[in-house]
Short mmCIF file of C-alpha atoms (C1' of nucleotides) in Angstrom, two decimals:
data_model
loop_
_atom_site.label_atom_id
_atom_site.label_comp_id
_atom_site.label_asym_id
_atom_site.label_seq_id
_atom_site.Cartn_x
_atom_site.Cartn_y
_atom_site.Cartn_z
CA MET M 1 -22.15 -1.75 6.79
CA THR M 2 -19.08 0.15 6.68
CA ILE M 3 -15.51 0.14 5.93
CA VAL M 4 -13.77 2.74 8.19
CA GLY M 5 -10.03 4.10 7.26
CA HIS M 6 -7.50 4.16 9.31
CA ASP M 7 -4.67 6.38 9.29
CA GLN M 8 -2.89 6.58 11.98
CA ASP M 9 -1.74 4.10 11.94
CA MET M 10 0.63 3.14 14.18
CA THR M 11 2.89 1.38 12.69
CA GLN M 12 5.99 3.38 13.67
CA VAL M 13 9.38 2.28 14.12
CA GLY M 14 11.86 4.02 12.05
CA THR M 15 10.47 6.56 14.06
CA SER M 16 11.15 7.57 17.41
CA THR M 17 6.54 8.26 17.73
CA SER M 18 4.95 6.69 20.74
CA PRO M 19 3.54 3.41 19.91
CA GLY M 20 -0.43 4.36 19.98
CA SER M 21 -1.92 1.35 21.90
CA LEU M 22 -4.93 -0.12 19.60
CA GLU M 23 -7.32 1.99 20.21
CA GLY M 24 -11.44 1.33 20.62
CA THR M 25 -12.01 -1.12 23.40
CA GLU M 26 -11.94 -5.08 22.87
CA ALA M 27 -15.76 -5.01 22.87
CA GLU M 28 -15.77 -2.43 19.80
CA LEU M 29 -13.34 -4.50 18.28
CA GLU M 30 -15.15 -7.45 17.96
CA ALA M 31 -18.29 -6.49 16.54
CA CYS M 32 -16.37 -4.94 13.46
CA ARG M 33 -14.65 -7.91 12.20
CA PHE M 34 -15.49 -8.44 8.68
CA GLU M 35 -19.33 -10.46 8.80
CA ARG M 36 -21.54 -11.77 5.20
CA ASP M 37 -25.04 -10.31 6.22
CA PRO M 38 -26.24 -11.88 2.98
CA PHE M 39 -23.47 -10.09 1.22
CA GLN M 40 -22.07 -7.26 3.49
CA TRP M 41 -19.77 -5.77 4.99
CA ASP M 42 -18.47 -3.77 7.98
CA VAL M 43 -15.60 -2.40 7.57
CA ARG M 44 -14.35 -0.41 10.28
CA GLU M 45 -11.85 1.73 9.57
CA ASP M 46 -10.68 0.86 13.79
CA CYS M 47 -10.93 -3.11 13.39
CA GLN M 48 -8.61 -5.67 13.09
CA VAL M 49 -9.53 -6.67 10.24
CA ARG M 50 -8.61 -2.83 7.97
CA GLN M 51 -4.90 -2.03 10.34
CA ILE M 52 -3.64 -5.75 9.08
CA LEU M 53 -4.67 -5.54 6.45
CA ASP M 54 -3.41 -2.71 6.06
CA ARG M 55 -0.29 -4.22 7.69
CA ILE M 56 0.61 -6.20 4.31
CA ALA M 57 -1.38 -4.33 1.23
CA ASP M 58 1.31 -1.96 1.23
CA LYS M 59 4.55 -1.81 -0.92
CA TRP M 60 7.49 -4.00 0.55
CA SER M 61 5.42 -6.91 2.59
CA LEU M 62 3.96 -8.82 -0.06
CA LEU M 63 7.44 -9.19 -2.02
CA VAL M 64 9.28 -9.99 1.14
CA ILE M 65 6.14 -12.17 2.60
CA ALA M 66 6.49 -13.78 -1.06
CA ILE M 67 10.28 -13.94 -1.78
CA LEU M 68 10.47 -16.05 2.15
CA ASP M 69 9.10 -18.93 0.21
CA GLU M 70 10.72 -20.67 1.39
CA LYS M 71 14.25 -19.71 1.45
CA THR M 72 15.56 -18.23 4.63
CA LEU M 73 17.05 -14.92 4.05
CA ARG M 74 20.28 -12.82 5.16
CA PHE M 75 19.15 -9.29 5.88
CA GLY M 76 21.83 -8.55 3.25
CA GLU M 77 20.75 -10.49 0.81
CA LEU M 78 16.51 -9.98 0.73
CA GLY M 79 17.41 -6.22 -0.14
CA ARG M 80 19.71 -7.68 -2.60
CA GLU M 81 16.78 -9.36 -3.72
CA ILE M 82 14.30 -6.74 -3.13
CA ASP M 83 15.15 -3.61 -5.66
CA GLY M 84 15.16 -0.40 -5.14
CA ILE M 85 14.66 -1.61 -1.22
CA SER M 86 16.23 1.17 1.13
CA LYS M 87 17.71 -0.01 4.39
CA ARG M 88 15.64 2.14 6.13
CA MET M 89 12.25 0.81 4.32
CA LEU M 90 13.77 -2.76 4.65
CA THR M 91 14.34 -2.38 8.66
CA VAL M 92 10.44 -1.12 8.64
CA THR M 93 8.75 -3.46 7.58
CA LEU M 94 10.66 -6.34 7.72
CA ARG M 95 9.78 -5.55 11.80
CA ASN M 96 6.08 -4.99 11.06
CA LEU M 97 5.66 -7.78 9.44
CA GLU M 98 7.32 -9.89 12.92
CA ARG M 99 5.98 -7.99 14.59
CA ASP M 100 3.06 -9.04 13.52
CA GLY M 101 4.37 -12.95 13.73
CA LEU M 102 4.73 -13.64 9.97
CA VAL M 103 8.30 -13.40 10.77
CA ARG M 104 10.73 -15.06 13.30
CA ARG M 105 14.54 -13.26 13.35
CA THR M 106 16.96 -14.90 14.61
CA VAL M 107 20.33 -13.30 15.86
CA TYR M 108 23.52 -15.04 15.39
CA PRO M 109 26.16 -13.73 18.37
CA GLU M 110 29.10 -13.70 16.09
CA VAL M 111 31.28 -11.12 14.87
CA PRO M 112 30.22 -10.07 12.09
CA PRO M 113 26.67 -9.85 12.63
CA ARG M 114 24.61 -12.42 11.23
CA VAL M 115 21.23 -11.81 11.41
CA GLU M 116 18.81 -14.09 9.15
CA TYR M 117 14.82 -14.18 8.59
CA GLU M 118 12.64 -16.18 7.79
CA LEU M 119 7.90 -17.05 7.38
CA THR M 120 6.86 -18.50 10.96
CA ALA M 121 4.45 -21.02 10.70
CA LEU M 122 1.44 -17.77 10.63
CA GLY M 123 2.98 -16.58 7.87
CA ARG M 124 3.03 -20.07 5.50
CA THR M 125 -0.61 -19.88 5.83
CA LEU M 126 -0.09 -15.80 4.00
CA LEU M 127 2.48 -17.85 1.42
CA GLY M 128 -0.27 -19.40 -1.24
CA THR M 129 -3.22 -16.29 -0.47
CA THR M 130 -0.02 -13.93 -1.25
CA GLN M 131 1.72 -15.97 -4.26
CA ALA M 132 -1.58 -16.07 -6.27
CA LEU M 133 -1.57 -12.18 -6.34
CA VAL M 134 1.43 -11.93 -7.68
CA ALA M 135 0.84 -15.11 -10.07
CA TRP M 136 -2.34 -13.00 -10.94
CA THR M 137 -0.08 -10.17 -11.62
CA GLU M 138 1.71 -11.73 -14.19
CA GLU M 139 -0.90 -13.33 -15.77
CA HIS M 140 -2.57 -11.05 -16.54
CA GLN M 141 -0.21 -7.76 -17.04
CA ASP M 142 -1.17 -7.96 -20.61
CA GLN M 143 -4.11 -7.07 -20.63
CA VAL M 144 -4.18 -4.88 -18.07
CA ALA M 145 -0.60 -3.30 -20.19
CA ARG M 146 -3.53 -2.98 -22.99
CA ALA M 147 -6.28 -1.25 -21.24
CA ARG M 148 -4.38 1.15 -19.58
CA GLN M 149 -2.77 2.29 -22.94
CA GLU M 150 -6.44 2.26 -24.19
CA PHE M 151 -7.44 4.66 -21.50
CA GLU M 152 -4.73 6.57 -22.39
CA ALA M 153 -5.63 6.72 -25.91
CA ALA M 154 -9.42 7.45 -24.79
CA ASN M 155 -7.88 11.00 -21.81
CA PRO M 156 -5.21 12.52 -24.54
CA ALA M 157 -3.50 13.32 -21.83
CA ARG M 158 -4.01 14.46 -19.19
CA MET R 1 16.65 -12.63 -9.78
CA THR R 2 16.42 -8.97 -8.19
CA ILE R 3 12.82 -6.90 -7.16
CA VAL R 4 13.70 -3.64 -7.49
CA GLY R 5 11.34 -0.72 -6.32
CA HIS R 6 9.13 2.13 -8.19
CA ASP R 7 9.54 4.72 -7.46
CA GLN R 8 7.99 7.26 -9.59
CA ASP R 9 4.44 5.99 -9.83
CA MET R 10 2.30 7.15 -12.46
CA THR R 11 -0.10 7.05 -10.06
CA GLN R 12 -1.46 10.93 -10.73
CA VAL R 13 -4.99 11.97 -11.62
CA GLY R 14 -6.11 14.08 -9.22
CA THR R 15 -2.72 15.94 -9.45
CA SER R 16 -2.62 18.24 -12.60
CA THR R 17 1.86 15.89 -13.49
CA SER R 18 2.06 14.96 -16.88
CA PRO R 19 1.10 11.24 -17.09
CA GLY R 20 5.64 10.22 -16.67
CA SER R 21 5.67 7.68 -20.18
CA LEU R 22 6.21 3.75 -18.64
CA GLU R 23 10.27 3.74 -18.45
CA GLY R 24 12.12 1.34 -20.29
CA THR R 25 11.63 -0.74 -24.21
CA GLU R 26 9.75 -3.07 -24.41
CA ALA R 27 12.39 -5.95 -25.25
CA GLU R 28 13.76 -4.21 -21.16
CA LEU R 29 10.52 -5.18 -19.70
CA GLU R 30 9.79 -7.95 -21.52
CA ALA R 31 13.00 -9.26 -20.52
CA CYS R 32 11.66 -8.42 -16.89
CA ARG R 33 9.43 -10.46 -16.24
CA PHE R 34 8.70 -12.52 -12.73
CA GLU R 35 10.00 -16.71 -13.91
CA ARG R 36 10.58 -19.07 -11.87
CA ASP R 37 14.08 -21.39 -12.44
CA PRO R 38 14.16 -23.33 -11.31
CA PHE R 39 12.68 -20.69 -7.54
CA GLN R 40 13.72 -17.12 -8.60
CA TRP R 41 12.06 -14.31 -8.72
CA ASP R 42 12.60 -11.64 -11.24
CA VAL R 43 11.36 -8.84 -9.83
CA ARG R 44 12.71 -5.60 -11.28
CA GLU R 45 11.01 -2.58 -9.49
CA ASP R 46 10.17 -1.25 -14.16
CA CYS R 47 8.83 -4.25 -14.71
CA GLN R 48 5.23 -4.42 -14.86
CA VAL R 49 4.60 -6.41 -12.36
CA ARG R 50 6.17 -4.36 -10.29
CA GLN R 51 3.52 -1.31 -11.37
CA ILE R 52 0.48 -3.46 -11.66
CA LEU R 53 1.06 -5.39 -7.57
CA ASP R 54 2.16 -1.73 -6.17
CA ARG R 55 -1.28 -0.67 -8.00
CA ILE R 56 -3.65 -2.99 -6.43
CA ALA R 57 -1.62 -2.94 -3.23
CA ASP R 58 -2.46 -0.07 -2.00
CA LYS R 59 -4.48 1.65 0.83
CA TRP R 60 -7.63 1.19 -1.16
CA SER R 61 -7.57 -0.40 -3.87
CA LEU R 62 -8.16 -3.93 -2.62
CA LEU R 63 -10.94 -2.60 -0.64
CA VAL R 64 -12.94 -0.99 -3.30
CA ILE R 65 -12.71 -4.54 -5.16
CA ALA R 66 -14.07 -6.35 -2.70
CA ILE R 67 -16.37 -4.09 -2.02
CA LEU R 68 -17.33 -4.23 -6.43
CA ASP R 69 -17.74 -8.14 -5.74
CA GLU R 70 -21.20 -8.39 -7.61
CA LYS R 71 -22.92 -5.21 -6.91
CA THR R 72 -22.36 -1.93 -9.07
CA LEU R 73 -22.22 0.83 -6.94
CA ARG R 74 -22.32 4.13 -7.65
CA PHE R 75 -20.03 6.68 -6.45
CA GLY R 76 -21.38 7.80 -3.30
CA GLU R 77 -22.87 4.86 -2.54
CA LEU R 78 -18.98 3.65 -2.37
CA GLY R 79 -17.78 5.62 -0.40
CA ARG R 80 -20.20 5.08 2.65
CA GLU R 81 -19.23 1.56 1.95
CA ILE R 82 -15.75 2.13 2.50
CA ASP R 83 -15.83 4.17 5.70
CA GLY R 84 -12.65 6.74 5.75
CA ILE R 85 -12.00 7.73 2.73
CA SER R 86 -12.43 11.38 1.20
CA LYS R 87 -13.88 12.47 -2.21
CA ARG R 88 -10.40 12.70 -3.74
CA MET R 89 -8.78 9.25 -2.55
CA LEU R 90 -12.38 8.19 -4.39
CA THR R 91 -12.07 8.74 -7.33
CA VAL R 92 -8.25 9.50 -7.24
CA THR R 93 -8.45 5.03 -6.40
CA LEU R 94 -11.07 4.42 -8.63
CA ARG R 95 -9.45 6.83 -11.79
CA ASN R 96 -7.25 3.39 -11.41
CA LEU R 97 -8.82 0.88 -11.55
CA GLU R 98 -10.05 1.84 -14.09
CA ARG R 99 -7.33 3.55 -16.53
CA ASP R 100 -6.24 -0.32 -15.27
CA GLY R 101 -9.44 -2.36 -16.49
CA LEU R 102 -10.48 -3.33 -13.82
CA VAL R 103 -13.48 -1.54 -13.57
CA ARG R 104 -15.87 -0.35 -15.67
CA ARG R 105 -16.92 3.23 -14.65
CA THR R 106 -20.56 4.71 -16.61
CA VAL R 107 -21.66 8.09 -16.34
CA TYR R 108 -25.88 8.59 -16.82
CA PRO R 109 -26.32 11.51 -18.77
CA GLU R 110 -29.13 12.27 -16.11
CA VAL R 111 -29.62 15.91 -13.63
CA PRO R 112 -28.80 15.20 -11.15
CA PRO R 113 -25.32 13.23 -12.41
CA ARG R 114 -25.34 9.43 -11.59
CA VAL R 115 -22.08 7.35 -11.66
CA GLU R 116 -21.95 3.97 -11.74
CA TYR R 117 -18.49 1.80 -10.83
CA GLU R 118 -18.32 -2.25 -11.38
CA LEU R 119 -16.28 -4.53 -11.41
CA THR R 120 -14.90 -5.82 -15.78
CA ALA R 121 -14.50 -9.48 -16.09
CA LEU R 122 -10.76 -8.51 -15.28
CA GLY R 123 -11.42 -6.72 -12.62
CA ARG R 124 -13.49 -10.14 -11.62
CA THR R 125 -10.87 -12.53 -12.03
CA LEU R 126 -8.91 -10.38 -8.80
CA LEU R 127 -11.96 -10.55 -6.85
CA GLY R 128 -11.28 -13.91 -5.80
CA THR R 129 -8.00 -12.73 -5.00
CA THR R 130 -9.01 -10.41 -3.22
CA GLN R 131 -11.56 -12.50 -0.84
CA ALA R 132 -8.99 -14.63 0.02
CA LEU R 133 -6.34 -12.49 1.16
CA VAL R 134 -9.46 -10.11 2.85
CA ALA R 135 -10.40 -14.78 4.86
CA TRP R 136 -6.93 -15.06 5.45
CA THR R 137 -7.24 -11.38 7.74
CA GLU R 138 -10.23 -12.75 9.09
CA GLU R 139 -9.45 -16.47 10.04
CA HIS R 140 -5.95 -14.83 11.62
CA GLN R 141 -6.41 -11.53 13.57
CA ASP R 142 -6.44 -13.14 17.14
CA GLN R 143 -3.15 -15.07 15.87
CA VAL R 144 -1.71 -11.38 15.08
CA ALA R 145 -3.04 -9.71 17.30
CA ARG R 146 -1.85 -12.22 20.46
CA ALA R 147 1.64 -11.57 18.42
CA ARG R 148 1.57 -7.87 18.38
CA GLN R 149 0.98 -8.58 22.22
CA GLU R 150 3.94 -10.76 22.20
CA PHE R 151 5.42 -8.61 20.96
CA GLU R 152 4.86 -5.45 22.98
CA ALA R 153 5.34 -7.49 25.27
CA ALA R 154 8.96 -8.52 24.44
CA ASN R 155 10.42 -5.04 23.22
CA PRO R 156 9.07 -2.63 25.70
CA ALA R 157 7.60 -0.02 24.62
CA ARG R 158 10.02 1.72 21.72
"C1'" DC F 1 27.95 -6.59 8.39
"C1'" DA F 2 23.53 -4.93 10.78
"C1'" DG F 3 20.94 -2.06 11.98
"C1'" DG F 4 19.99 2.35 14.81
"C1'" DA F 5 19.81 8.08 14.65
"C1'" DT F 6 18.87 12.01 11.26
"C1'" DC F 7 18.16 15.99 8.25
"C1'" DC F 8 15.06 16.48 4.86
"C1'" DC F 9 12.44 16.08 0.75
"C1'" DG F 10 8.24 15.22 -1.47
"C1'" DA F 11 4.15 12.29 -3.06
"C1'" DC F 12 -0.18 12.03 -0.55
"C1'" DA F 13 -3.71 12.60 1.32
"C1'" DG F 14 -7.55 15.66 4.34
"C1'" DA F 15 -10.03 20.04 4.09
"C1'" DT F 16 -12.52 23.53 1.57
"C1'" DA F 17 -14.54 25.45 -1.41
"C1'" DC F 18 -16.67 26.68 -6.33
"C1'" DT F 19 -18.57 23.82 -10.57
"C1'" DG F 20 -21.36 20.96 -14.62
"C1'" DC G 1 -24.91 14.78 -6.85
"C1'" DA G 2 -20.37 13.39 -8.47
"C1'" DG G 3 -16.68 15.62 -8.92
"C1'" DT G 4 -12.81 19.17 -9.41
"C1'" DA G 5 -9.12 23.23 -8.24
"C1'" DT G 6 -6.50 24.58 -4.92
"C1'" DC G 7 -4.36 24.88 -0.83
"C1'" DT G 8 -1.06 23.13 3.52
"C1'" DG G 9 0.24 19.78 6.80
"C1'" DT G 10 1.94 15.02 7.65
"C1'" DC G 11 4.83 11.53 7.16
"C1'" DG G 12 6.41 7.52 3.41
"C1'" DG G 13 11.42 7.01 2.90
"C1'" DG G 14 15.67 8.13 0.31
"C1'" DA G 15 20.42 9.06 2.14
"C1'" DT G 16 23.73 9.60 4.95
"C1'" DC G 17 26.14 9.45 8.93
"C1'" DC G 18 27.49 5.86 13.36
"C1'" DT G 19 27.51 1.43 15.94
"C1'" DG G 20 28.55 -3.03 17.77
#
DNA sequence: CAGGATCCCGACAGATACTG
DNA sequence: CAGTATCTGTCGGGATCCTG
């Protein structure tokens, strides 16, 4: 059991690098699924689980999913809800989520154009977990804040 | 309700930049907690929730937490389990988790040195959610893979 | 309005060498 | 063994301009 870090992620969309087909044979990929022998993880860097985990556990994806909770939103609306995200990163993030089948993108042939985003059925299965993570953060932020202060106090300004 | 993206993260440990004290008054921070009015999020980029979420939703933290499940591991053992992580990133990740009170670091004054890492009580409360996320990935990897293929097929090699 | 295309800077992370 | 220090390349991501 090993947890391999996959680096050259093929997450590019904005930049025009080639998609870079998934490496490894199907047999290899199959072989590196997560497994609980008794209590073992097999998390190789080139395995599906790692690739998917790296995708959704990034700076924006979880937030986008959490916000699309139930609602259908337009591009601009999403951008305004997620303060601090640039148009580019919103585009990239949405493309990745769409690519993974978590978000559906609907273009209305109007002028001015209207594009709406909503969770797919698959995306909605992830919603519970996502919100659980956010909920955890809500509930424990005080404890974390306290831990940080203590740590800061114990380790004088490095 | 807005979701603000916090960028200059004060996550530095290896590099010797100043810690950069958390910005904003306590009142401001208090004001930007997550809230469900009816169904609204208030996720400003400078709020605690965002800061914490950015911390644990990075490339390595979730994996480290998942692996520390129950077990106590040494630095080298962790490094070997998480394939692809460098010593530097393992150090940085562990420091951040320690700083947030999720992981306890114990140094044994021996020679050669021995350092063990384990989840704190706080860290263990996050375990369920973390594993749920991993479990979701396990369960839905096939669907995601299929979605990717379809997307790739529909959007010829961009 | 919803993005695509470019330019570009700086943080992130790998490689290597050194230390208690 | 468990890191730290440094050096460096990469690329994430912001800013800006352009288009259908």
